[in-house]
Each structure stands twice: as C-alpha cells, then as structure tokens.
Coordinates of C-alpha atoms in Angstrom, one line a residue:
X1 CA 81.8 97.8 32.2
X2 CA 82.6 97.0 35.7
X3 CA 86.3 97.9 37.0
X4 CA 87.4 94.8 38.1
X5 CA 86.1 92.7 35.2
X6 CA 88.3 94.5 33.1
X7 CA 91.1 92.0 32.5
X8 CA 93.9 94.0 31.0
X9 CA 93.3 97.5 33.0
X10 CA 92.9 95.7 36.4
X11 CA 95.7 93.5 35.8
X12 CA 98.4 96.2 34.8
X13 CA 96.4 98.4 37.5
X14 CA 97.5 95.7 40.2
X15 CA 100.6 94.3 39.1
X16 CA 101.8 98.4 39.7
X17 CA 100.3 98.6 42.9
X18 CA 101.9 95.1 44.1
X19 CA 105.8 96.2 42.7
X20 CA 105.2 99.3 44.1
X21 CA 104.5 97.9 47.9
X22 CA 107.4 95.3 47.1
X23 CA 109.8 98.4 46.8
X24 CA 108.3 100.2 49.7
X25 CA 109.4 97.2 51.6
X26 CA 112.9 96.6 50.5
X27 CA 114.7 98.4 53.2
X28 CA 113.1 96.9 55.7
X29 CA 114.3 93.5 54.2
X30 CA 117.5 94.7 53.7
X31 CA 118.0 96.0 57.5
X32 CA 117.0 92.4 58.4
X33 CA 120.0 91.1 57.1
X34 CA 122.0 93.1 60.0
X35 CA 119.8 91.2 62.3
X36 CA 121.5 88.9 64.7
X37 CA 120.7 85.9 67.7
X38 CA 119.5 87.3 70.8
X39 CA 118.5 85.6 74.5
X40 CA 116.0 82.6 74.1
X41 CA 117.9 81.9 70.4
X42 CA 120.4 80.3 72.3
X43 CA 118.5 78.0 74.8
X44 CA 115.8 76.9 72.0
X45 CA 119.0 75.8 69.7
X46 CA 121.5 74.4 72.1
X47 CA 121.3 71.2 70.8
X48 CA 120.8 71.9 67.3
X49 CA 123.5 74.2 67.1
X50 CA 125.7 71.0 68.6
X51 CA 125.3 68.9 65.9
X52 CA 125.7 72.2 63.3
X53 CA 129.0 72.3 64.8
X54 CA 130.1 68.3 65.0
X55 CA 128.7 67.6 61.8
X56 CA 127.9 70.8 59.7
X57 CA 124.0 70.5 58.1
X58 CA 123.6 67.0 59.0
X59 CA 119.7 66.9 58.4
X60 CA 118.3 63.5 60.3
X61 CA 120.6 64.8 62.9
X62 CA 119.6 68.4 63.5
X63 CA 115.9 67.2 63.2
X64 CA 116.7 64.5 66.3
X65 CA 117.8 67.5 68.4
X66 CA 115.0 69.7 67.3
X67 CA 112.7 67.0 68.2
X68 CA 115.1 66.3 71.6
X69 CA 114.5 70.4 72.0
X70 CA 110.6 70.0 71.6
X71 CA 110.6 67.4 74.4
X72 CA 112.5 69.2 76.9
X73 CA 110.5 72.4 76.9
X74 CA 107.1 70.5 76.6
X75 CA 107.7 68.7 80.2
X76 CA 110.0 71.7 81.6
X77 CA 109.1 75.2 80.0
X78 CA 105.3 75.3 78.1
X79 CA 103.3 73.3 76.2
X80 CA 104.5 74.2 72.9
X81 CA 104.7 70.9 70.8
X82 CA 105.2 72.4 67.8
X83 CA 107.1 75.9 68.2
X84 CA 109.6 74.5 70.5
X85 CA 111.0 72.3 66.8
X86 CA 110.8 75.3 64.7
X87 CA 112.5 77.4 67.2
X88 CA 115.3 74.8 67.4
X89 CA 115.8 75.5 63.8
X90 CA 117.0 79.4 63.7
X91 CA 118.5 80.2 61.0
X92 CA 122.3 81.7 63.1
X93 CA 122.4 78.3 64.0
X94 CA 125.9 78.2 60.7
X95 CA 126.9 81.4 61.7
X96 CA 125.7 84.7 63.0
X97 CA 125.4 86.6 59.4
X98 CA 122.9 83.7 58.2
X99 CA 120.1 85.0 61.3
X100 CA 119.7 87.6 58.8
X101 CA 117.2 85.5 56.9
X102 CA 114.8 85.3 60.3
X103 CA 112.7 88.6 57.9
X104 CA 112.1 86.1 55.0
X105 CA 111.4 83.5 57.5
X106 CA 108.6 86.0 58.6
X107 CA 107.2 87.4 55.8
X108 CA 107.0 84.6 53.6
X109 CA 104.8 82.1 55.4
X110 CA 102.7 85.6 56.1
X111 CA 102.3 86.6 52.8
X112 CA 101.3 82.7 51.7
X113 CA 98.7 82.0 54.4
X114 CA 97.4 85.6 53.6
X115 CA 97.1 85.0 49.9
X116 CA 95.8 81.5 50.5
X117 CA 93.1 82.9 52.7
X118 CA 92.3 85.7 50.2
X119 CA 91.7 83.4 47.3
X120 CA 89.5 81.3 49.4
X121 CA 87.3 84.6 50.1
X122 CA 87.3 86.1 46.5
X123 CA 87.3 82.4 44.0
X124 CA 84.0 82.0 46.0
X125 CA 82.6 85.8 45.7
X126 CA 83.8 86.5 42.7
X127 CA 86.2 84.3 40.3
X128 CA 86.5 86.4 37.7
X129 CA 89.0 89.0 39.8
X130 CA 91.9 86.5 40.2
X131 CA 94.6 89.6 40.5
X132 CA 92.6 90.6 43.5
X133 CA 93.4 88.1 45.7
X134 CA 97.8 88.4 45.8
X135 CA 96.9 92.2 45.7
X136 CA 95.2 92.0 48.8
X137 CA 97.4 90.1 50.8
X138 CA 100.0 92.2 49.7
X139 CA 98.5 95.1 50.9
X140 CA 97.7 93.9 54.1
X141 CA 101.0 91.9 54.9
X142 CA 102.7 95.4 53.8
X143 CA 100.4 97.5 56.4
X144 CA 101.8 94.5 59.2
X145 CA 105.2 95.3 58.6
X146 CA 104.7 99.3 58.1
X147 CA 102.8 99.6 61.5
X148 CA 104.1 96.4 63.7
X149 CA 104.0 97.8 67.1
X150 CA 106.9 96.2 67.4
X151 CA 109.1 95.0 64.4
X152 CA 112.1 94.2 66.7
X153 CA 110.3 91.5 68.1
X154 CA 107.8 90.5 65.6
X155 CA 110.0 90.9 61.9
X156 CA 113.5 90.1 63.6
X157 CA 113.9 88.3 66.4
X158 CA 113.8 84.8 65.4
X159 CA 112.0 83.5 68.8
X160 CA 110.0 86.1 69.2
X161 CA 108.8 86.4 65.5
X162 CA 108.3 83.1 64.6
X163 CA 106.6 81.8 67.8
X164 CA 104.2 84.4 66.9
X165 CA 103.6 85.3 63.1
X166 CA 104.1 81.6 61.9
X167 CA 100.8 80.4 64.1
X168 CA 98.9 83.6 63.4
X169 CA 99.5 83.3 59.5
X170 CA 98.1 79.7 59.8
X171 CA 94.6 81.0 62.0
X172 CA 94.2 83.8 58.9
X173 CA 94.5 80.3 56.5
X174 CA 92.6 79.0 58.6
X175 CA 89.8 81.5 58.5
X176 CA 89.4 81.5 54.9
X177 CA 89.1 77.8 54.8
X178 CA 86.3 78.2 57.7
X179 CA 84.6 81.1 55.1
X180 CA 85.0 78.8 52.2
X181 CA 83.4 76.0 54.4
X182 CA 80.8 78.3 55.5
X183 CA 79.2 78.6 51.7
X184 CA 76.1 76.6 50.8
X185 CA 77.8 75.7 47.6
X186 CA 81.3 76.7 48.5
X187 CA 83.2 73.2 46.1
X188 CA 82.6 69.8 45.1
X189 CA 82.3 67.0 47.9
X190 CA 86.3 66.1 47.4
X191 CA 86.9 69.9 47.9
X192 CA 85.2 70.4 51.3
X193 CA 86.7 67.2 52.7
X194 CA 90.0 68.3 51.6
X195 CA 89.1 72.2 53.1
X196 CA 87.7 69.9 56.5
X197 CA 90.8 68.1 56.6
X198 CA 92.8 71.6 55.9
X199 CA 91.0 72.5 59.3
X200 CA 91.9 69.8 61.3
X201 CA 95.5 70.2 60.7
X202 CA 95.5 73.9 61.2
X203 CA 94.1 73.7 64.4
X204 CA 96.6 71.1 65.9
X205 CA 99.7 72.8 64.1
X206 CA 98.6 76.1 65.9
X207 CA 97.6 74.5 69.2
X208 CA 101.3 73.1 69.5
X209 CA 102.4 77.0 68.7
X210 CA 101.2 79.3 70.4
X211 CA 98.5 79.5 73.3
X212 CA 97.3 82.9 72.8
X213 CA 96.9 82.5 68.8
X214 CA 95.7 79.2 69.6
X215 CA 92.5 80.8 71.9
X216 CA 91.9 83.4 68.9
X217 CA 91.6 80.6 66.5
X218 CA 89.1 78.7 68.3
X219 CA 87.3 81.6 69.1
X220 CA 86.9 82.3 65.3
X221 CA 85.9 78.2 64.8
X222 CA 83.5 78.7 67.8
X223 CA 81.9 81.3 65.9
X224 CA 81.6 79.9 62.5
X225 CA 80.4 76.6 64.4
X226 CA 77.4 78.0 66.0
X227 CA 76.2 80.3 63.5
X228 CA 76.5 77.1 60.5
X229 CA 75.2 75.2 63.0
X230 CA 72.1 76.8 63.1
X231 CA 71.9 76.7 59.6
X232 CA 72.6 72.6 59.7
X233 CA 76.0 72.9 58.5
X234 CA 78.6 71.1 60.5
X235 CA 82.0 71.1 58.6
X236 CA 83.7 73.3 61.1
X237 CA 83.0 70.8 63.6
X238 CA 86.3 68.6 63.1
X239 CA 88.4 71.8 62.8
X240 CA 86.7 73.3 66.2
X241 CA 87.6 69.7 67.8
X242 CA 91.0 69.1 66.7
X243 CA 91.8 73.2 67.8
X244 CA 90.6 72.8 71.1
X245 CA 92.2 69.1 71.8
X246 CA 95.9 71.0 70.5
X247 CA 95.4 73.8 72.7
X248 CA 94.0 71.4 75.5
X249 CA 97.7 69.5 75.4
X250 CA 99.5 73.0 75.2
X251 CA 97.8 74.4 78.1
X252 CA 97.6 71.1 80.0
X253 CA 101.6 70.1 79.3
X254 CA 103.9 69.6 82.7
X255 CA 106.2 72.8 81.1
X256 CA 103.3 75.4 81.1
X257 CA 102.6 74.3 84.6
X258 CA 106.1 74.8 85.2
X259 CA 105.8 78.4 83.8
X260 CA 102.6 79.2 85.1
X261 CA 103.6 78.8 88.4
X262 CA 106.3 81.4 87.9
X263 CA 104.0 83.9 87.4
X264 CA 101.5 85.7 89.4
X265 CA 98.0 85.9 87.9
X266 CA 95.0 87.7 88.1
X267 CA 91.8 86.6 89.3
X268 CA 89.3 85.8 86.9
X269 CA 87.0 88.9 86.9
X270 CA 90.5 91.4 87.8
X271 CA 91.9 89.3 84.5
X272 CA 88.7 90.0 82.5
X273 CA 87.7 93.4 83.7
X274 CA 91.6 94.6 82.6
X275 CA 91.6 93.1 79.4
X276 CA 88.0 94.6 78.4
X277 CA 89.4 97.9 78.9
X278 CA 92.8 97.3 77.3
X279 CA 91.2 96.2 74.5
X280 CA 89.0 99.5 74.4
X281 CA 92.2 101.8 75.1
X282 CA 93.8 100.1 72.1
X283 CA 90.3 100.7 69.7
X284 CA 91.5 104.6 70.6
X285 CA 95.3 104.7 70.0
X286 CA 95.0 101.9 67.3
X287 CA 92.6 104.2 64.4
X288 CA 95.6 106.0 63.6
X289 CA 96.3 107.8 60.0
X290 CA 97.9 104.6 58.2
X291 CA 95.2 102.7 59.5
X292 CA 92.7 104.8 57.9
X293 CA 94.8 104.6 54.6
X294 CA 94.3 101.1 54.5
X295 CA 90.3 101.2 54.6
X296 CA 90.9 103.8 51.6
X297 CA 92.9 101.5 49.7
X298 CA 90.6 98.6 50.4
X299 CA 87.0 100.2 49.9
X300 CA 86.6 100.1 46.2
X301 CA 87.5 96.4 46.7
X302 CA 85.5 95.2 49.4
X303 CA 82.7 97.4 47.8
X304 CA 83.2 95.2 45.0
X305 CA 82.8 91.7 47.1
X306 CA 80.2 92.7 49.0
X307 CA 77.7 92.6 46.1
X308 CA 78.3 88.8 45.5
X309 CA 75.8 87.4 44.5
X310 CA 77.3 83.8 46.8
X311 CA 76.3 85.9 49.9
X312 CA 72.5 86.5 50.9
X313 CA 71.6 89.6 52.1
X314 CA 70.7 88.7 55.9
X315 CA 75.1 88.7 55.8
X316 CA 74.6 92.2 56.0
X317 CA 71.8 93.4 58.3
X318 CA 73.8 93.9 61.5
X319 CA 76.5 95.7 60.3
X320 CA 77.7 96.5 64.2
X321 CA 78.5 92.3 64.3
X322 CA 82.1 93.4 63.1
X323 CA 83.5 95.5 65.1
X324 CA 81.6 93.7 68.2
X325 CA 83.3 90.0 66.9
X326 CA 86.4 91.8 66.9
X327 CA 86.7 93.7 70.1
X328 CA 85.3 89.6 71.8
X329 CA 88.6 88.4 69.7
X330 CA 91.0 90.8 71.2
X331 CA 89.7 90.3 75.0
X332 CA 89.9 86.7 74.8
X333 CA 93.7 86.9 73.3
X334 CA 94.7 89.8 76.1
X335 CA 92.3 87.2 78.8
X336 CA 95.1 84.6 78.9
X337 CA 98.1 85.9 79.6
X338 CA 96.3 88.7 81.9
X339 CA 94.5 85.7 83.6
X340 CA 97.9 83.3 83.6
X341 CA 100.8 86.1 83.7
X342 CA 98.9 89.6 85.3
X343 CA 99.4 91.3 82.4
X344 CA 99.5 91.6 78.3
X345 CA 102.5 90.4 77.6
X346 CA 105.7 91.5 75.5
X347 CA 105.5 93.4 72.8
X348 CA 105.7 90.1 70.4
X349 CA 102.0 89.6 71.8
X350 CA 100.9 93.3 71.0
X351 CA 101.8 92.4 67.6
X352 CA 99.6 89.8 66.8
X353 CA 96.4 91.6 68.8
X354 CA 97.1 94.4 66.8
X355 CA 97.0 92.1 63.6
X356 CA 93.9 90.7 64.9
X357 CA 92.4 94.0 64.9
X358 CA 93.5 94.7 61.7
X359 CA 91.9 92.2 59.9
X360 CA 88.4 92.6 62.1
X361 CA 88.0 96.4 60.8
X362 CA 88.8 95.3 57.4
X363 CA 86.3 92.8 58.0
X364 CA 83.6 95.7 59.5
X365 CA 84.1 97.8 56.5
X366 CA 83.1 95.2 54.4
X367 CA 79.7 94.4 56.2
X368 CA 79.3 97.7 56.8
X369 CA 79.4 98.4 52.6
X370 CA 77.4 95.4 52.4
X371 CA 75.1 96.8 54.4
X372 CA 74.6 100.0 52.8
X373 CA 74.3 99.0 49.1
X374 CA 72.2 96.0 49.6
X375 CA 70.0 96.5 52.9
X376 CA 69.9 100.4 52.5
X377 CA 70.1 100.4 48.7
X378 CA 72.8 103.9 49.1
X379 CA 74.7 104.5 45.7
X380 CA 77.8 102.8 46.5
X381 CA 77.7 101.4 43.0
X382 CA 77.5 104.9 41.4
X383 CA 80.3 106.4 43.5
X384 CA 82.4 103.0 42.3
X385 CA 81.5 103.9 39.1
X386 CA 82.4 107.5 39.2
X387 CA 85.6 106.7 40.3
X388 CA 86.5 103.9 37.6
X389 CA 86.0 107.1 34.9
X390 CA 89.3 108.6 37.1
X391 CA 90.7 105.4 36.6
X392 CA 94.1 107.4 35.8
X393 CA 94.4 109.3 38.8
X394 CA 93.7 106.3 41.1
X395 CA 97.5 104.8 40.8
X396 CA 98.6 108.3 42.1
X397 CA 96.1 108.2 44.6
X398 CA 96.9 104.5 45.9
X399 CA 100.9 105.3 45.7
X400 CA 100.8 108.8 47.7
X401 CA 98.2 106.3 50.5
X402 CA 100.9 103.4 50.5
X403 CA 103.4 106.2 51.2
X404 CA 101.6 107.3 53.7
X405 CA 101.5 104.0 55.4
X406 CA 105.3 103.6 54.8
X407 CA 106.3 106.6 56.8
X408 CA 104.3 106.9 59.8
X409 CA 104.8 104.3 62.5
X410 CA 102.1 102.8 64.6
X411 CA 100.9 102.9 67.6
X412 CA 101.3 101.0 70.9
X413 CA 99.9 100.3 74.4
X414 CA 103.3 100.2 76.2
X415 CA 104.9 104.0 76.9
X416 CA 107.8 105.1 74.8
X417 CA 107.5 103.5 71.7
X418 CA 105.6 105.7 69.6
X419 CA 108.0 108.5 68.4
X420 CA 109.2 106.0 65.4
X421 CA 108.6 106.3 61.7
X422 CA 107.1 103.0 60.2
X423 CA 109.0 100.1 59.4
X424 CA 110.5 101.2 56.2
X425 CA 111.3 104.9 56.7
X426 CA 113.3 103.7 60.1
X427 CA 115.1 101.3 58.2
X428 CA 116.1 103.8 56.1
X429 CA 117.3 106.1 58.9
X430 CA 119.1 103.1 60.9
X431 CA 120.8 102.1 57.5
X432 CA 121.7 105.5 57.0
X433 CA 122.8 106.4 60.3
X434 CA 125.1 103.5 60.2
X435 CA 123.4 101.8 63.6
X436 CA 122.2 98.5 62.0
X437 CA 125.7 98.3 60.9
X438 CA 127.2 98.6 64.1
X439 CA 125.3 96.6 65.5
X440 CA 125.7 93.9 63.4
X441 CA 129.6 94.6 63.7
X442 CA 129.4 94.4 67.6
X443 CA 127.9 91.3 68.0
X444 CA 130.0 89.6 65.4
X445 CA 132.7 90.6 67.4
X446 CA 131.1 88.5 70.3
X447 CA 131.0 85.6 67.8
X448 CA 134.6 85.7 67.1
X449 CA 135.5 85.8 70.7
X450 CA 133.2 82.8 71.6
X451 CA 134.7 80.8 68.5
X452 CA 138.3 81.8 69.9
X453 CA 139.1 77.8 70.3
X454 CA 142.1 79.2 72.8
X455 CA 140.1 81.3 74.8
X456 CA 137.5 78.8 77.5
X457 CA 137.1 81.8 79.6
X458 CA 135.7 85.2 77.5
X459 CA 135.0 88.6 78.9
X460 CA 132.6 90.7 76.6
X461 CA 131.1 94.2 77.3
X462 CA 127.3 95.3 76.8
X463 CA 126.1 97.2 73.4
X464 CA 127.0 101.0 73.2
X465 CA 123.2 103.0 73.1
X466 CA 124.6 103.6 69.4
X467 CA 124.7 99.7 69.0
X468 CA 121.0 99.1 69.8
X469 CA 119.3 100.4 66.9
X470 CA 114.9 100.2 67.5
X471 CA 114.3 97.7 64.5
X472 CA 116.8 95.1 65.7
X473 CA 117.5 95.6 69.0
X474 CA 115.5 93.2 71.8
X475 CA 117.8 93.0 74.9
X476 CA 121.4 92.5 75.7
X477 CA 122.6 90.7 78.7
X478 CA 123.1 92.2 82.2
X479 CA 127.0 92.7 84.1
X480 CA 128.2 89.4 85.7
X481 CA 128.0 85.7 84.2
X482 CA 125.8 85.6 81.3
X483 CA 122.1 84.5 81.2
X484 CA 121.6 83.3 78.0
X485 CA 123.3 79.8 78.2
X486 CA 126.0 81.0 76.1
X487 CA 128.5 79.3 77.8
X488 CA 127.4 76.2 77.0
X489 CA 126.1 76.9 73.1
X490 CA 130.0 78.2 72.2
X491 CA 131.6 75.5 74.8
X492 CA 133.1 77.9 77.4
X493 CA 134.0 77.4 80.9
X494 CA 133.2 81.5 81.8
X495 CA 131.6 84.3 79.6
X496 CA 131.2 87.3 81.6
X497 CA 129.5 90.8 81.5
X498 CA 131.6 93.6 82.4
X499 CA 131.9 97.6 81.9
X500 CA 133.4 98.7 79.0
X501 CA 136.8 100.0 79.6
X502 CA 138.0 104.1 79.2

C-alpha cells in the first residue's frame, strides 16, 4: 500500500506535522506584536494617516489618499503602481500597538499563494494526496521565517516586508499556475482560461510591486514560454505579455528615473560579472544545516511526485537544468539593482533571493529523484518503502528536523549578521530578555510625546543599544531635525534628535 494513499495514516501523519510547525512559529508571531513604525512608514502613509486622524477609519477616504500616495511616488520616487497603495495602508496608521499585525500581514498572503501554488503542482500529479499540498507550504513558509536572512526587514517592517514578500508570494502563485498551464491535459477549456487570466493579473499586480521580483517573474514566464512553445503550447503567452508591459511602466515611470539618477550604477559587464559571482558566493554560505533539513523533510515527498504518471520522462533527463535555472534566476534578480544602484541591495532584497533559491533546490531535488527512479531505474521506490514500515519513528524524525530548522539561524552575504539563532529561538531570547519589550515601551513613549496636543516643538533621544533588539529593529533616526517626515505625520512645528541626558 503506498504511504501517501493511505487516507487516515497520512492525514493524522500531517495534520501533526502542520500543528507542530504552527507552534514552532508562535513566538515569532508573538514578538511581532512588539513591532512598531519605522523610517519610510511614515512618508508612504502621511496622507493616509491624515484622514485616520480627521475622520477615524473612513474607508472611501483612506483609499483616496492611498491612491493620492500611489500617484505621488509613481512621478517622484519609483515606479511602483501598486506597492506605493498597499504601503499607504500600514497597519500603525490607528495607533502604534496595531503595527503589530505587519507579521500576519506577512505570513498570511505567504502561506496562501504558497498553498495555492502547491495544490496546483500536486491536484495535477497526484490528486489523491490532498493533505500534501497545505503540508508543503507549511513547511516551506516555516523554513522562510526560521532562516530569513533578515526577519527585521522581511517579517516586521511593514515597508520593507510587504514591498517585498507580498509580490514574491504572488510570482510563487504565479508559477504554479504557469506549471498547471504547462500540462498537456492540465483542466477543462474554462479552467485554463481562468489559470490564463490568473496569469495576466499576476503579472501586472507584481509589475506595479516590485522591480526586482518583477524581473524574476518574467524570467520564470520566459522560461515556461519557450520551452511550451516548442511544444506548440502558447498559454503563457498573455501572462509573459502583461508581466513585461507592468514592469515596462515600473521601470519606465518619471519616479524611478527620479531614483535612478540618485544612484551610481555599474556598467553593464561590472553589473553582470559582480552579480554572477554573488550569486555563486551565496550557493556556498546558503547550503547550511537547516537547509539541508528541509530536502530531508521534503524527499519522501517529492520522491512521491516525481513518479506521476502526468509527467513524461524526458522531464527528467537533465537533471543539472535545476540548479542551472536557479543560479540564471538569482543573477538576473542581483543584475538590477547591481546594474541600476552598484550593489545588491538591503537586506529586504537578500530575503527574497534567498527565497528564490530556496524554492530552485527544492525544485533540483525533485528532478534530480525524477531522474534517478525513472531515467536510471535506482530503488528509490524500495528505500520509500522501507521507510513507510518505520512509519512510527518518522514523526520523531520530522519533529527533531523541524527543531533543527527552528534553532539555527541562516546565513547571509552582508558581514555581521550571522551569529543569530533562527527566527523563533531569538524570539524567544528577545522576549525573554525583555528587549522586544523595551523597545516597544520606548517608542511608545515617542508616540505619546508626538500626540502631546500642547507640545508643537518635541525633543526625543535615540534607542538605548538595549532598545534595538535584532528581530525588530531596522534603524532609528540620526541627532538633529528628524528625517523621517515625522514632523509633518504628528503635526509639529520641530521634532529633534538629541543625546540622551546623564
């Protein structure tokens, strides 16, 4: 009997391994809710934060502004069509305690584009495993948060979270429809218009997002386009038009001119010479120990997939296509900003290369497992099998792995940041130690001074080093008049920067 076709043992096997990953993640949810607004939170929700004042949650109103806040940045800042209304919308914008949400805000849309993508990929390899599909984007959305490069920036800082995980979940969607679309027989005529459709809007919603997830997603559609293509199928074509045309407008949008010319860029062959070996210096610091739990925990899976009977064998002869696809992914999302800005980026941008790179190895071990059972005919069957008979020690197995994961952080490319536990475990610590807690406490005091009606001209100090904890802590302003257009957001005449006093 095969493992996964058994109903009642896989469903009680998985429904334990998905509660168990949910607890693994609650203290990083719960340090999120000491989270609080930081730099460009301010600028993005000026407006909106206006009217959330004047008239409280006035929704045709705070969606005017939002809109009126998309507008400005598109002709003045960058191209971002889309982001620049979601960004308007942080969630501080009733109070400083309700940023705590920006984690949910993250996670969420994550886990539900990851899902969505996953049931794509296994309804059309193998229906009969419908557990499989949340299981797997459980895992993998828990292995995001338990190795983020950087969580401070990519679970709870609302601009630089959002403007990045919200438009990568939607390209992993968006691959799965592009898989689905891929199939000879994939659903009915009405299904692949609607998947087509699907497509289309993905690749205009992330185009108005973000540039650099933009360029991975029409990499990806490229891809798809010309390998279908050869095979007469054409239904990524739509998609691969509308992406291109969103990120046309982004990149060609008065703003990113605006910002561009800020910068200082590479050349063409400095910009693409760096990034190829960036992106091999992250292959080496990247295969880390909780990376390699992860292709533990998803080998008896994929092994499973990869015998579909939906996929032909000539899927799997070149095995090496993988991790080659993936390493031409992560050049061409480092190629931008080393091409526009001389370099990778912020850590925000780390985070979703890293992501990236996730999702291609997990995407290599499958061909590679494809490979071997159906082009060189090895025994993966038999090991699958030997290991279903031990179907009682597995849970222990998978638990003491996902542990694994949940206490060792990951790595990055950027100097000092590497001697942090994973997401979890240093949640635990900065809950423990009492920083998230101060630092929530500090910059509520800032709050209360800035709503101080009497007060038009405020004097604040900088956060302690024991107010800065690693999960939540971005940047704090700089002595002398602040920088982050606070004075105008709270309605002050002054707020300055000064030394603490004694």
């Amino acid at each position: 009997m095969e493992f996964w076709h058994d109903t009642a043992r896989s469903r009680r096997w998985l429904g334990r391994l998905i509660l168990f990953m949910v607890l693994l993640l609650l203290p990083a949810a719960v340090v999120g809710l000491f989270a609080r607004p930081m730099a460009d939170d301010f600028g993005y929700s000026a407006a909106t934060h206006a009217v959330a004042v004047q008239y409280g949650f006035d929704l045709p109103r705070l969606l005017a502004a939002a809109w009126d806040t998309t507008v400005h940045y598109f002709n003045n800042w960058q191209g971002l069509y889309v982001s620049g209304f979601v960004l308007a919308l942080q969630p501080g914008l009733f109070g400083n305690r309700w940023y705590g949400l920006t984690f949910f805000w993250v996670v969420v849309p994550l886990f539900a584009c990851l899902w969505g993508c996953a049931r794509l990929v296994v309804r059309r390899l193998d229906p009969k495993v419908r557990l499989l599909a949340p299981a797997l984007a459980m895992l993998f959305l828990f292995a995001f948060v338990q190795g983020m490069p950087n969580p401070a920036e990519g679970l709870y800082w609302f601009n630089g979270a959002v403007n990045y995980q919200l438009y990568f979940a939607a390209a992993v969607l968006n691959a799965g429809v592009t898989f689905a679309l891929a199939l000879p027989a994939s659903a009915t005529r009405r299904g692949r218009v609607g998947l087509m459709a699907a497509g289309v809007l993905a690749g205009l919603f992330i185009g108005g997002g973000h540039q650099v997830v933009g360029v991975l997603n029409l990499l990806v559609l490229l891809l798809a386009a010309v390998l279908c293509g050869m095979r007469r199928n054409f239904r990524h074509l739509p998609a691969l038009a509308a992406a291109a045309a969103g990120l046309a407008i982004n990149l060609t949008a008065p703003g990113t001119r605006v910002r561009v010319d800020g910068f200082s860029g590479a050349g063409f062959v400095e910009a693409a010479a760096k990034s190829c070996l960036l992106a091999l210096s992250e292959w080496v610091r990247w295969l880390d120990v909780p990376l390699l739990c992860l292709l533990a925990l998803l080998a008896l899976p994929l092994a499973h997939l990869a015998r579909s009977p939906a996929l032909s064998d000539r899927v799997f002869r070149r095995p090496w296509a993988g991790p080659a696809v993936t390493f031409v992914l992560m050049w061409g999302m480092i190629f931008l900003p080393s091409y526009s800005m001389g370099g990778i980026g912020a850590g925000r941008l780390i985070n979703v290369v890293w992501m990236a790179f996730v999702l291609g190895l997990a995407v290599s071990e499958f061909l590679v497992l494809g490979w071997a059972q159906r082009v060189r005919g090895l025994p993966v069957r038999e090991a699958e099998r030997a290991l279903a008979r031990q179907a009682r020690r597995l849970p222990g197995v998978a638990a003491a792995l996902l542990v694994c994961m949940a206490c060792i952080g990951s790595h990055t490319v950027k100097e000092g940041q590497d001697n942090h536990f994973a997401t979890s475990l240093e949640a635990c610590y900065e809950l423990a130690s009492g920083q998230a807690q101060a630092f929530a406490a500090a910059l509520d005091e800032r709050e209360a001074l800035f709503l101080d009606e009497t007060a038009s001209d405020v004097t604040i100090a900088p956060l302690s080093d024991e107010e800065r904890p690693w999960l939540l802590f971005f940047t704090d302003l700089s002595y002398g008049p602040e920088s982050w257009g606070l004075t105008g957001y709270y309605g002050k005449n002054s707020i300055t920067v000064v030394e603490p006093q004694g």
